[in-house]
Short mmCIF file of C-alpha atoms in Angstrom, two decimals:
data_model
loop_
_atom_site.label_atom_id
_atom_site.label_comp_id
_atom_site.label_asym_id
_atom_site.label_seq_id
_atom_site.Cartn_x
_atom_site.Cartn_y
_atom_site.Cartn_z
CA MET I 1 91.63 102.49 127.17
CA SER I 2 93.68 103.29 124.08
CA SER I 3 95.27 106.71 123.41
CA VAL I 4 93.11 109.70 122.62
CA ILE I 5 94.28 111.74 119.62
CA LEU I 6 93.00 115.36 119.23
CA VAL I 7 92.87 116.77 115.74
CA GLY I 8 91.50 119.97 114.23
CA MET I 9 92.36 123.21 112.71
CA PRO I 10 95.17 125.39 114.13
CA GLY I 11 93.85 127.54 116.99
CA VAL I 12 90.96 125.24 117.79
CA GLY I 13 92.32 124.55 121.29
CA LYS I 14 93.82 121.07 121.10
CA THR I 15 96.61 121.82 123.58
CA THR I 16 94.32 123.47 126.21
CA VAL I 17 91.60 120.83 125.93
CA GLY I 18 94.22 118.05 125.82
CA ARG I 19 95.73 119.07 129.12
CA GLU I 20 92.33 119.15 130.76
CA LEU I 21 91.34 115.74 129.24
CA ALA I 22 94.64 114.07 130.25
CA THR I 23 94.17 115.22 133.86
CA LEU I 24 90.57 113.94 133.81
CA LEU I 25 91.56 110.54 132.41
CA HIS I 26 94.78 110.28 134.45
CA LEU I 27 96.92 109.90 131.33
CA PRO I 28 100.10 111.57 130.20
CA PHE I 29 99.78 114.42 127.73
CA TYR I 30 101.92 114.87 124.65
CA ASP I 31 101.71 118.04 122.54
CA LEU I 32 103.34 117.34 119.17
CA ASP I 33 104.15 121.03 118.53
CA GLU I 34 105.86 121.32 121.91
CA ARG I 35 107.85 118.11 121.34
CA PHE I 36 108.85 119.30 117.85
CA THR I 37 110.23 122.52 119.36
CA HIS I 38 112.15 120.55 122.01
CA ALA I 39 113.54 118.12 119.44
CA HIS I 40 114.61 120.61 116.77
CA GLY I 41 115.30 123.77 118.80
CA ILE I 42 112.83 125.73 116.66
CA THR I 43 109.06 126.15 116.67
CA PRO I 44 106.93 124.50 113.95
CA ALA I 45 106.02 127.99 112.72
CA ASP I 46 109.61 129.05 112.30
CA TYR I 47 110.57 125.70 110.76
CA LEU I 48 107.78 126.01 108.19
CA ARG I 49 108.95 129.54 107.26
CA ARG I 50 112.59 128.46 107.00
CA TYR I 51 112.34 125.05 105.30
CA GLY I 52 108.82 124.84 103.82
CA GLU I 53 105.88 122.53 104.44
CA PRO I 54 107.13 119.30 102.77
CA GLU I 55 110.27 119.20 104.87
CA PHE I 56 108.31 120.05 107.99
CA ARG I 57 105.87 117.17 107.39
CA LYS I 58 108.74 114.67 107.14
CA LYS I 59 110.06 115.73 110.55
CA GLU I 60 106.59 115.76 111.98
CA SER I 61 105.91 112.21 110.69
CA ALA I 62 109.07 110.94 112.35
CA LEU I 63 107.99 112.57 115.59
CA ILE I 64 104.56 110.92 115.41
CA THR I 65 106.25 107.53 114.92
CA GLU I 66 108.08 108.15 118.18
CA VAL I 67 105.18 109.47 120.22
CA VAL I 68 102.67 106.71 119.35
CA THR I 69 105.05 104.10 120.81
CA LEU I 70 105.26 105.82 124.19
CA GLY I 71 102.08 104.11 125.54
CA THR I 72 98.54 105.23 126.24
CA ALA I 73 98.23 109.04 126.34
CA VAL I 74 96.31 112.03 125.22
CA ILE I 75 98.03 113.41 122.10
CA ALA I 76 97.45 116.91 120.65
CA THR I 77 98.45 117.06 117.00
CA GLY I 78 99.47 119.94 114.83
CA GLY I 79 96.61 121.17 112.63
CA GLY I 80 97.97 119.66 109.44
CA ALA I 81 99.56 116.46 110.78
CA ILE I 82 96.64 114.39 109.37
CA VAL I 83 97.33 115.51 105.78
CA ASP I 84 100.18 113.03 105.51
CA PRO I 85 98.53 109.55 105.07
CA LEU I 86 101.50 107.88 106.76
CA SER I 87 101.08 110.06 109.88
CA ARG I 88 97.35 109.55 109.80
CA TRP I 89 97.70 105.80 109.56
CA GLN I 90 99.83 105.81 112.73
CA LEU I 91 97.59 108.22 114.68
CA TRP I 92 94.35 106.52 113.72
CA HIS I 93 95.67 103.10 114.71
CA ALA I 94 97.00 104.45 118.08
CA GLY I 95 93.62 105.14 119.57
CA THR I 96 90.38 107.09 119.42
CA VAL I 97 90.46 110.21 117.29
CA VAL I 98 88.59 113.32 118.42
CA TRP I 99 87.96 116.15 115.91
CA LEU I 100 87.74 119.55 117.72
CA ASP I 101 85.88 121.86 115.39
CA ALA I 102 85.18 125.61 115.46
CA PRO I 103 83.89 128.04 112.82
CA ASP I 104 86.43 130.00 110.79
CA HIS I 105 85.46 133.34 112.31
CA VAL I 106 86.27 131.94 115.79
CA LEU I 107 89.64 130.76 114.59
CA ARG I 108 90.39 134.14 112.94
CA ASN I 109 89.67 135.92 116.27
CA ARG I 110 92.06 133.55 118.07
CA PHE I 111 94.82 133.97 115.43
CA GLN I 112 94.69 137.77 115.81
CA ARG I 113 96.12 137.39 119.33
CA ASP I 114 99.29 135.67 117.93
CA PRO I 115 99.46 136.09 114.08
CA ASP I 116 103.10 134.97 113.78
CA ALA I 117 102.39 131.51 115.24
CA ARG I 118 100.16 130.44 112.29
CA PRO I 119 102.20 130.76 109.07
CA LEU I 120 99.76 128.62 107.01
CA THR I 121 96.60 130.36 108.15
CA GLN I 122 97.16 134.08 108.04
CA ASP I 123 93.76 135.29 106.71
CA ALA I 124 90.18 134.16 106.02
CA GLU I 125 91.05 132.85 102.54
CA GLN I 126 93.91 130.69 103.83
CA ILE I 127 91.79 129.36 106.71
CA ALA I 128 89.03 128.34 104.29
CA ALA I 129 91.52 126.70 101.92
CA ARG I 130 93.17 124.73 104.76
CA ARG I 131 89.80 123.61 106.11
CA ALA I 132 88.72 122.37 102.67
CA GLU I 133 92.05 120.49 102.21
CA ARG I 134 91.74 118.79 105.64
CA LEU I 135 88.00 118.05 105.91
CA PRO I 136 88.25 114.59 104.24
CA PHE I 137 90.62 113.55 107.02
CA TYR I 138 88.90 115.29 109.95
CA ARG I 139 85.59 113.66 108.88
CA ALA I 140 87.21 110.29 109.47
CA ALA I 141 87.52 110.92 113.21
CA ASP I 142 85.63 108.81 115.74
CA ILE I 143 84.24 111.79 117.64
CA HIS I 144 83.23 115.23 116.37
CA VAL I 145 83.04 117.95 119.04
CA ASP I 146 82.11 121.63 118.86
CA ALA I 147 85.16 123.34 120.34
CA THR I 148 83.65 126.74 121.09
CA ASP I 149 82.88 125.80 124.71
CA GLN I 150 85.16 126.16 127.70
CA ALA I 151 88.09 123.70 127.84
CA GLU I 152 86.94 122.08 131.15
CA HIS I 153 83.44 121.38 129.79
CA LEU I 154 84.85 120.09 126.49
CA ALA I 155 87.14 117.69 128.32
CA ARG I 156 84.21 116.23 130.20
CA THR I 157 82.11 115.96 127.03
CA ILE I 158 84.91 114.08 125.32
CA ALA I 159 85.41 111.81 128.32
CA ASP I 160 81.69 110.93 128.29
CA ARG I 161 81.82 110.25 124.47
CA LEU I 162 84.91 108.05 124.96
CA ALA I 163 83.15 106.00 127.67
CA ALA I 164 80.16 105.50 125.31
CA ILE I 165 82.40 104.21 122.55
CA VAL I 166 84.19 101.84 124.93
CA LYS I 167 80.83 100.50 126.13
CA ARG I 168 79.45 100.17 122.56
CA ASP I 169 82.51 98.42 121.15
CA ALA I 170 83.64 96.49 124.31
CA HIS I 171 83.04 93.15 122.67
CA GLU I 172 85.05 93.95 119.51
CA LEU I 173 87.61 96.60 120.53
CA SER I 174 90.52 94.63 119.02
CA GLN I 175 88.75 94.46 115.71
CA ARG I 176 87.21 97.96 115.61
CA GLY I 177 87.48 99.39 112.15
CA ARG I 178 89.25 102.62 111.40
CA LEU I 179 87.78 105.08 108.93
CA LEU I 180 90.76 106.84 107.32
CA LEU I 181 89.28 109.20 104.80
CA LYS I 182 85.82 110.50 104.03
CA THR I 183 85.30 112.92 101.24
CA THR I 184 82.80 113.87 98.52
CA THR I 185 83.32 114.44 94.80
CA THR I 186 81.09 115.82 92.08
CA ARG I 187 79.30 113.10 90.14
CA ASN I 188 78.86 115.22 86.99
CA HIS I 189 75.77 113.39 85.76
CA PRO I 190 72.26 114.65 85.22
CA MET I 191 70.78 111.51 86.87
CA GLY I 192 71.09 110.79 90.58
CA PRO I 193 72.72 112.76 93.34
CA SER I 194 75.12 115.59 92.54
CA LEU I 195 77.86 114.33 94.92
CA ALA I 196 79.43 110.94 95.56
CA THR I 197 80.87 109.77 98.87
CA ILE I 198 84.42 108.37 98.88
CA CYS I 199 85.62 106.47 101.97
CA PHE I 200 88.77 104.46 102.73
CA ALA I 201 89.04 102.41 105.93
CA SER I 202 91.15 99.80 107.69
CA ARG I 203 88.50 97.11 108.44
CA PHE I 204 85.41 98.99 107.33
CA PRO I 205 83.11 99.68 110.26
CA HIS I 206 79.83 97.90 109.49
CA ARG I 207 77.79 100.71 111.00
CA ILE I 208 79.14 103.15 108.40
CA ILE I 209 78.28 100.70 105.51
CA HIS I 210 74.81 100.27 106.91
CA THR I 211 74.29 104.05 107.21
CA LEU I 212 75.40 104.70 103.66
CA LEU I 213 73.25 101.88 102.25
CA SER I 214 70.17 103.22 104.05
CA ASP I 215 70.91 106.74 102.67
CA LEU I 216 71.63 105.61 99.08
CA SER I 217 69.29 102.73 98.47
CA THR I 218 65.53 103.01 98.99
CA GLY I 219 65.00 99.24 99.00
CA VAL I 220 67.23 96.19 99.47
CA PRO I 221 70.36 96.69 97.34
CA VAL I 222 71.41 94.29 94.59
CA VAL I 223 74.82 92.95 95.67
CA VAL I 224 76.89 91.61 92.73
CA ALA I 225 80.19 90.16 93.95
CA ASP I 226 83.19 88.54 92.28
CA GLU I 227 83.14 85.02 93.70
CA ARG I 228 86.89 85.19 94.43
CA ALA I 229 86.57 88.51 96.28
CA ALA I 230 83.55 87.13 98.24
CA ALA I 231 85.59 84.08 99.33
CA ALA I 232 88.57 86.18 100.35
CA GLN I 233 86.49 88.96 102.07
CA PRO I 234 83.64 87.16 103.95
CA ALA I 235 83.39 90.01 106.49
CA LEU I 236 82.76 92.58 103.71
CA LEU I 237 80.11 90.32 102.06
CA ASP I 238 78.52 89.76 105.49
CA SER I 239 78.21 93.50 105.99
CA LEU I 240 75.82 93.66 103.05
CA PRO I 241 72.16 92.54 102.99
CA PRO I 242 71.91 88.90 101.87
CA ALA I 243 68.49 88.97 100.15
CA ARG I 244 69.74 89.99 96.67
CA GLN I 245 73.29 88.65 96.38
CA LEU I 246 74.69 87.29 93.13
CA LEU I 247 78.17 85.80 92.81
CA PHE I 248 79.86 85.67 89.45
CA ALA I 249 83.21 85.04 87.82
CA ALA I 250 84.87 88.40 87.17
CA GLY I 251 88.11 87.73 85.25
CA GLU I 252 88.93 89.73 82.14
CA GLU I 253 87.88 86.75 80.01
CA HIS I 254 84.31 87.19 81.42
CA LYS I 255 84.20 90.96 80.92
CA ARG I 256 81.61 90.79 78.16
CA LEU I 257 78.00 91.84 77.63
CA ALA I 258 76.81 88.26 78.22
CA THR I 259 77.97 88.49 81.85
CA VAL I 260 76.22 91.86 82.29
CA GLU I 261 73.01 90.34 80.89
CA THR I 262 73.10 87.68 83.66
CA MET I 263 73.24 90.49 86.24
CA LEU I 264 70.32 92.27 84.56
CA GLU I 265 68.18 89.17 84.58
CA PHE I 266 68.97 88.54 88.22
CA ALA I 267 68.01 92.02 89.25
CA ALA I 268 64.77 91.76 87.29
CA SER I 269 63.96 88.39 88.80
CA LYS I 270 64.26 89.98 92.26
CA ARG I 271 62.00 92.83 91.15
CA ALA I 272 64.64 95.42 91.99
CA GLU I 273 63.42 98.95 91.50
CA ARG I 274 65.10 102.06 90.09
CA SER I 275 65.97 103.45 93.53
CA ASP I 276 67.47 100.17 94.78
CA ALA I 277 71.23 100.56 94.58
CA TRP I 278 73.58 98.03 93.00
CA VAL I 279 76.71 97.20 95.01
CA GLY I 280 79.78 95.95 93.08
CA LEU I 281 82.22 93.94 95.29
CA GLY I 282 85.52 93.01 93.68
CA GLY I 283 88.36 94.33 91.58
CA GLY I 284 88.53 96.59 88.62
CA THR I 285 86.89 94.21 86.09
CA ALA I 286 84.12 93.44 88.55
CA GLY I 287 83.45 97.14 89.07
CA ASP I 288 83.42 97.78 85.34
CA MET I 289 80.89 95.02 84.71
CA VAL I 290 78.59 95.73 87.66
CA GLY I 291 78.74 99.43 86.89
CA CYS I 292 77.78 98.71 83.30
CA GLY I 293 74.82 96.65 84.54
CA ALA I 294 73.81 99.44 86.92
CA ALA I 295 73.90 101.97 84.08
CA LEU I 296 71.68 99.75 81.88
CA TYR I 297 69.16 98.48 84.43
CA LEU I 298 65.95 100.52 84.24
CA ARG I 299 68.08 103.12 82.41
CA GLY I 300 70.24 103.79 85.44
CA VAL I 301 70.18 102.82 89.16
CA PRO I 302 72.46 104.01 92.06
CA PHE I 303 75.83 102.29 91.90
CA ILE I 304 78.10 101.70 94.96
CA GLN I 305 81.68 100.51 94.36
CA MET I 306 83.26 98.29 97.00
CA PRO I 307 86.73 97.71 95.46
CA THR I 308 88.85 94.88 96.91
CA THR I 309 92.06 95.24 94.89
CA TRP I 310 94.76 97.87 94.88
CA LEU I 311 94.15 98.72 91.21
CA ALA I 312 90.44 99.19 91.78
CA MET I 313 90.77 101.28 94.89
CA CYS I 314 93.32 103.71 93.46
CA ASP I 315 92.00 103.92 89.92
CA ALA I 316 89.26 101.70 88.39
CA ALA I 317 86.53 102.37 90.98
CA ILE I 318 86.89 106.17 90.56
CA GLY I 319 85.77 108.37 87.66
CA GLY I 320 82.55 106.75 86.49
CA LYS I 321 83.67 105.01 83.33
CA VAL I 322 82.16 101.52 83.21
CA GLY I 323 82.17 99.01 80.43
CA VAL I 324 83.05 95.65 78.92
CA ASP I 325 85.41 94.39 76.29
CA LEU I 326 84.86 93.63 72.67
CA SER I 327 87.03 91.11 70.77
CA ALA I 328 89.14 93.80 69.10
CA ALA I 329 89.15 96.48 71.79
CA LYS I 330 89.22 96.78 75.56
CA ASN I 331 86.43 98.63 77.40
CA ALA I 332 84.85 99.45 74.01
CA ALA I 333 81.21 99.14 75.15
CA GLY I 334 80.07 101.00 78.17
CA ALA I 335 78.95 104.31 79.67
CA PHE I 336 79.77 107.17 81.99
CA TRP I 337 77.91 106.09 85.14
CA PRO I 338 79.58 107.60 88.24
CA PRO I 339 79.10 105.68 91.52
CA VAL I 340 77.23 107.30 94.33
CA ALA I 341 79.76 105.90 96.71
CA VAL I 342 83.16 104.23 96.75
CA LEU I 343 84.00 102.20 99.91
CA GLY I 344 87.51 100.80 99.95
CA ASP I 345 88.71 98.61 102.80
CA VAL I 346 92.50 98.54 102.55
CA THR I 347 92.77 95.42 104.76
CA ALA I 348 91.49 93.56 101.76
CA LEU I 349 94.87 94.16 100.16
CA ASN I 350 96.47 91.87 102.72
CA THR I 351 94.76 88.91 101.05
CA LEU I 352 96.06 89.75 97.52
CA PRO I 353 98.82 87.71 95.91
CA GLY I 354 101.95 89.54 94.77
CA ASP I 355 100.88 89.68 91.10
CA LEU I 356 97.73 91.63 91.94
CA LEU I 357 99.76 94.02 94.12
CA LEU I 358 102.01 94.64 91.05
CA ASP I 359 98.90 95.47 89.04
CA GLY I 360 97.89 98.14 91.58
CA MET I 361 101.35 99.53 91.79
CA GLY I 362 101.39 99.97 88.00
CA GLU I 363 98.46 102.38 88.15
CA THR I 364 99.86 104.08 91.27
CA LEU I 365 103.15 104.76 89.46
CA LYS I 366 101.22 106.22 86.58
CA SER I 367 99.36 108.58 88.99
CA ALA I 368 102.62 109.63 90.61
CA ILE I 369 104.14 110.63 87.21
CA ILE I 370 101.01 112.53 86.20
CA GLY I 371 100.76 114.68 89.29
CA ASP I 372 102.26 113.68 92.60
CA PRO I 373 106.04 114.01 93.27
CA TRP I 374 105.41 113.04 96.96
CA LEU I 375 103.92 109.76 95.81
CA TRP I 376 106.80 109.10 93.40
CA ASP I 377 109.24 109.63 96.28
CA LEU I 378 107.25 107.25 98.50
CA ILE I 379 107.31 104.54 95.83
CA VAL I 380 111.05 104.94 95.38
CA HIS I 381 111.74 104.55 99.09
CA ARG I 382 109.02 102.20 100.30
CA GLY I 383 107.48 100.67 97.17
CA THR I 384 109.33 97.36 97.39
CA LYS I 385 108.15 96.74 101.02
CA ALA I 386 104.58 97.76 100.08
CA LEU I 387 104.59 95.00 97.48
CA ILE I 388 105.32 92.28 100.06
CA ALA I 389 102.03 90.29 100.22
CA GLY I 390 100.09 90.08 103.45
CA PRO I 391 100.31 92.05 106.73
CA SER I 392 104.08 91.56 106.82
CA GLY I 393 104.35 94.16 104.05
CA ASP I 394 104.47 97.91 104.61
CA GLU I 395 100.76 98.40 105.17
CA ALA I 396 101.05 102.10 106.01
CA ALA I 397 102.93 102.84 102.79
CA ARG I 398 100.52 100.68 100.80
CA TYR I 399 97.60 102.59 102.12
CA ALA I 400 99.32 105.97 101.55
CA MET I 401 100.00 104.98 97.92
CA VAL I 402 96.37 103.97 97.34
CA GLU I 403 95.03 107.18 98.87
CA ARG I 404 97.37 109.54 97.08
CA ALA I 405 96.79 107.87 93.71
CA ALA I 406 93.08 107.97 94.26
CA LEU I 407 93.24 111.69 95.13
CA VAL I 408 95.17 112.41 91.92
CA LYS I 409 92.45 110.75 89.88
CA LEU I 410 89.63 112.39 91.84
CA GLY I 411 91.16 115.78 91.17
CA VAL I 412 91.66 115.20 87.49
CA VAL I 413 88.13 113.72 87.06
CA ASP I 414 86.56 116.63 88.97
CA ARG I 415 88.30 119.17 86.72
CA ASP I 416 87.56 117.29 83.48
CA PRO I 417 84.72 114.79 84.01
CA PHE I 418 84.08 113.91 80.36
CA GLU I 419 87.64 113.68 79.03
CA ALA I 420 87.71 116.89 77.05
CA GLY I 421 91.34 117.71 78.00
CA GLU I 422 93.25 116.99 81.22
CA ARG I 423 91.52 113.71 81.93
CA ARG I 424 93.18 112.22 78.85
CA ASN I 425 96.41 112.33 80.94
CA LEU I 426 95.08 109.41 82.94
CA ASN I 427 95.66 107.37 79.79
CA LEU I 428 99.44 107.56 80.36
CA GLY I 429 100.86 104.19 79.36
CA HIS I 430 97.43 102.81 78.52
CA THR I 431 97.32 103.17 74.76
CA ILE I 432 100.02 100.52 74.14
CA ALA I 433 98.94 98.69 77.37
CA HIS I 434 95.47 98.02 75.98
CA ALA I 435 96.91 96.94 72.66
CA LEU I 436 99.19 94.51 74.42
CA GLU I 437 96.27 93.18 76.37
CA VAL I 438 94.30 92.57 73.18
CA GLU I 439 97.30 90.82 71.55
CA SER I 440 97.63 88.58 74.57
CA GLY I 441 93.99 87.53 74.45
CA TYR I 442 93.56 89.47 77.72
CA ARG I 443 95.98 87.11 79.50
CA LEU I 444 98.44 89.95 80.24
CA PRO I 445 97.37 91.58 83.53
CA HIS I 446 96.49 95.22 83.24
CA GLY I 447 98.99 96.70 85.68
CA ARG I 448 101.89 94.86 84.05
CA ALA I 449 100.66 96.07 80.62
CA VAL I 450 100.58 99.67 81.94
CA ILE I 451 104.23 99.42 82.97
CA LEU I 452 105.24 98.14 79.50
CA GLY I 453 103.15 100.98 77.93
CA LEU I 454 104.72 103.50 80.29
CA ARG I 455 108.22 102.37 79.34
CA ALA I 456 107.22 102.64 75.63
CA VAL I 457 105.92 106.22 75.83
CA ALA I 458 108.83 107.32 78.00
CA HIS I 459 111.05 106.10 75.21
CA MET I 460 109.07 108.21 72.80
CA ALA I 461 109.38 111.29 75.00
CA ARG I 462 113.17 111.12 75.23
CA ASN I 463 113.58 112.94 71.89
CA ARG I 464 110.70 115.35 72.45
CA GLY I 465 112.01 117.41 75.39
CA ALA I 466 111.69 115.04 78.34
CA ARG I 467 114.25 115.20 81.14
CA ALA I 468 117.28 113.44 79.72
CA ASP I 469 117.52 110.65 82.30
CA PHE I 470 113.83 110.25 83.08
CA ALA I 471 113.17 107.20 80.92
CA ALA I 472 116.15 105.46 82.53
CA GLU I 473 114.91 106.50 85.95
CA ILE I 474 111.54 104.91 85.19
CA ASP I 475 113.21 101.74 83.98
CA GLN I 476 115.34 101.57 87.11
CA LEU I 477 112.33 102.00 89.42
CA CYS I 478 110.22 99.41 87.53
CA ALA I 479 113.09 96.89 87.73
CA GLN I 480 113.47 97.63 91.49
CA LEU I 481 109.81 96.95 91.99
CA GLY I 482 110.01 93.61 90.26
CA TYR I 483 108.37 94.23 86.86
CA ASP I 484 109.32 92.52 83.60
CA LEU I 485 110.68 95.31 81.44
CA THR I 486 110.06 93.49 78.15
CA ARG I 487 107.65 90.93 76.65
CA SER I 488 107.39 88.80 73.56
CA PHE I 489 104.51 89.88 71.35
CA ASP I 490 103.40 90.15 67.71
CA ALA I 491 104.07 93.76 66.83
CA ASN I 492 101.68 93.67 63.86
CA VAL I 493 98.76 92.56 66.06
CA VAL I 494 99.63 95.25 68.62
CA LYS I 495 99.66 97.88 65.86
CA ASP I 496 96.31 96.60 64.49
CA ALA I 497 94.86 96.97 68.03
CA LEU I 498 96.30 100.52 68.26
CA ALA I 499 94.35 101.39 65.12
CA GLY I 500 91.15 100.59 67.04
CA ASP I 501 92.00 102.72 70.05
CA LYS I 502 88.78 104.29 71.37
CA LYS I 503 90.43 107.59 72.15
CA SER I 504 91.53 108.12 68.50
CA LEU I 505 90.21 111.30 66.85
CA ARG I 506 90.00 111.39 63.04
CA GLY I 507 92.24 108.37 62.89
CA LYS I 508 94.97 109.94 65.07
CA ILE I 509 95.87 108.49 68.48
CA ARG I 510 96.22 110.95 71.30
CA TRP I 511 99.43 109.93 73.11
CA ILE I 512 100.37 110.97 76.64
CA LEU I 513 104.07 111.44 77.08
CA PRO I 514 105.94 111.62 80.38
CA PHE I 515 108.51 114.46 80.56
CA ASP I 516 109.19 114.44 84.33
CA VAL I 517 107.52 113.60 87.59
CA GLY I 518 104.44 115.82 87.61
CA HIS I 519 104.82 116.79 83.97
CA VAL I 520 103.09 115.00 81.08
CA GLU I 521 102.16 116.27 77.64
CA GLN I 522 99.65 115.19 74.97
CA ALA I 523 100.70 114.61 71.37
CA ASP I 524 98.87 113.46 68.27
CA ASP I 525 101.81 113.63 65.83
CA ILE I 526 103.68 110.49 66.86
CA THR I 527 105.09 108.86 63.74
CA GLU I 528 105.07 105.24 62.67
CA ALA I 529 108.80 105.14 63.19
CA GLU I 530 108.47 106.33 66.77
CA ILE I 531 105.82 103.72 67.48
CA ASP I 532 108.01 101.04 65.95
CA ALA I 533 110.95 102.15 68.03
CA ALA I 534 108.88 102.21 71.24
CA LEU I 535 107.53 98.73 70.59
CA THR I 536 111.03 97.46 69.88
CA HIS I 537 112.17 98.98 73.18
CA ILE I 538 109.77 96.81 75.15
CA SER I 539 110.04 93.66 73.02
CA ALA I 540 111.85 90.77 74.55
CA ASP I 541 112.81 89.63 71.03
CA HIS I 542 114.97 92.69 70.46
CA THR I 543 116.87 93.04 73.76
#
């Protein structure tokens, strides 16, 4: 048996139930809060009040790293330990995760007995907020148990559920997938369901894929897969029904309406109906094309994204914008067609070459600057190791970066689904990036183009109130991560492509300027001189 990890809201009884369960299973018991107090000479509650939650989570993560190496045990976590994706990665890979759950009013009654011990959950409003924040992570547990019963009975119930899991998965325990996050987001579209399911996993459990497909597709789904992704991820392709599978070449050079037409003809030849979902397996360009086909077929069918690249998982698969390129403009023909589900298997990233990892990191760095200082700090300290290809790289950090970047985009899209304001911030670095891609004949990879575009707009922001050393800090980090900071290009062709930017309004481009980590501003008064200076800054011919 592997370790048993108990998670759940503060006050749900993880320590009490954990002791009973450890006795029943003849395993040692480790309570993370008790070990924290012993290690630091101060309770978690007092540490939180004195130093704040971010500093507490760092110490807690280090403690988790230590505890999971002690051998098979029952481990009771602090209520918020699972919020940190690095901690969750370690806990979820250490054993079977049990979510102890109880209604808010039960928790409130328990807190009243010791109000000072719960600094983050002092009243009903705080409890509800913490539950909403943590539900996407609790839902990824292997076992969900109602914790309102007596501890002795709960321990026996959990022991029985554990035995059932061992029996069910005995033939594949070493390969058993780990669901790491399960959340929902508003689709913001009048057709189809109001909510979409977002899941990340380490080796996606096939039973979860099958359940989602049965819920979201009335008939056999149309599976449209990038042939390269299908070859690299045979287990993912095998998890999907084989009757309606189409393989296609998904590179940027194929991202045209002609490719989408091939998909439409295939679906029609298979007599696919409006309630039969389309599943797109592959990277960002594959998702764009398959999503475009799903939006057009029978005027809209359910669309499920199965991204297999870093860039697609953290950005392209989320938000609902799908489309194809025209000769003079990237993504210029398409639609808003939000997926009904996004299923990202992060073990797929182990098969990616280094250049595709760099592409994903480019979008991740963009998300950090827009709205996540924690993510920026993680990239600074562990980004280089996360970019090492294969399982020898820092898989935990790679996953954490994907998740946090995806959550940034999910939050922005939920607040501004149709790009009326805040969602424009997601275009940080992209205006010049897209123009550079057009100039290159779409040979310049998107993530690398974003880095060049980011450097260009950071140069613009220097004289408009940005933190004085921020542009230099971005340059230093990009160089540390291995990006080319300059490129040879025809500036006139780039400026012509800028004139066709699809986000222009009355001929004016809306620029997103980075002022500091977590602080970007929009501007539509950038001058020709500023554009010229920014392009010169990233040009290899002027260094």
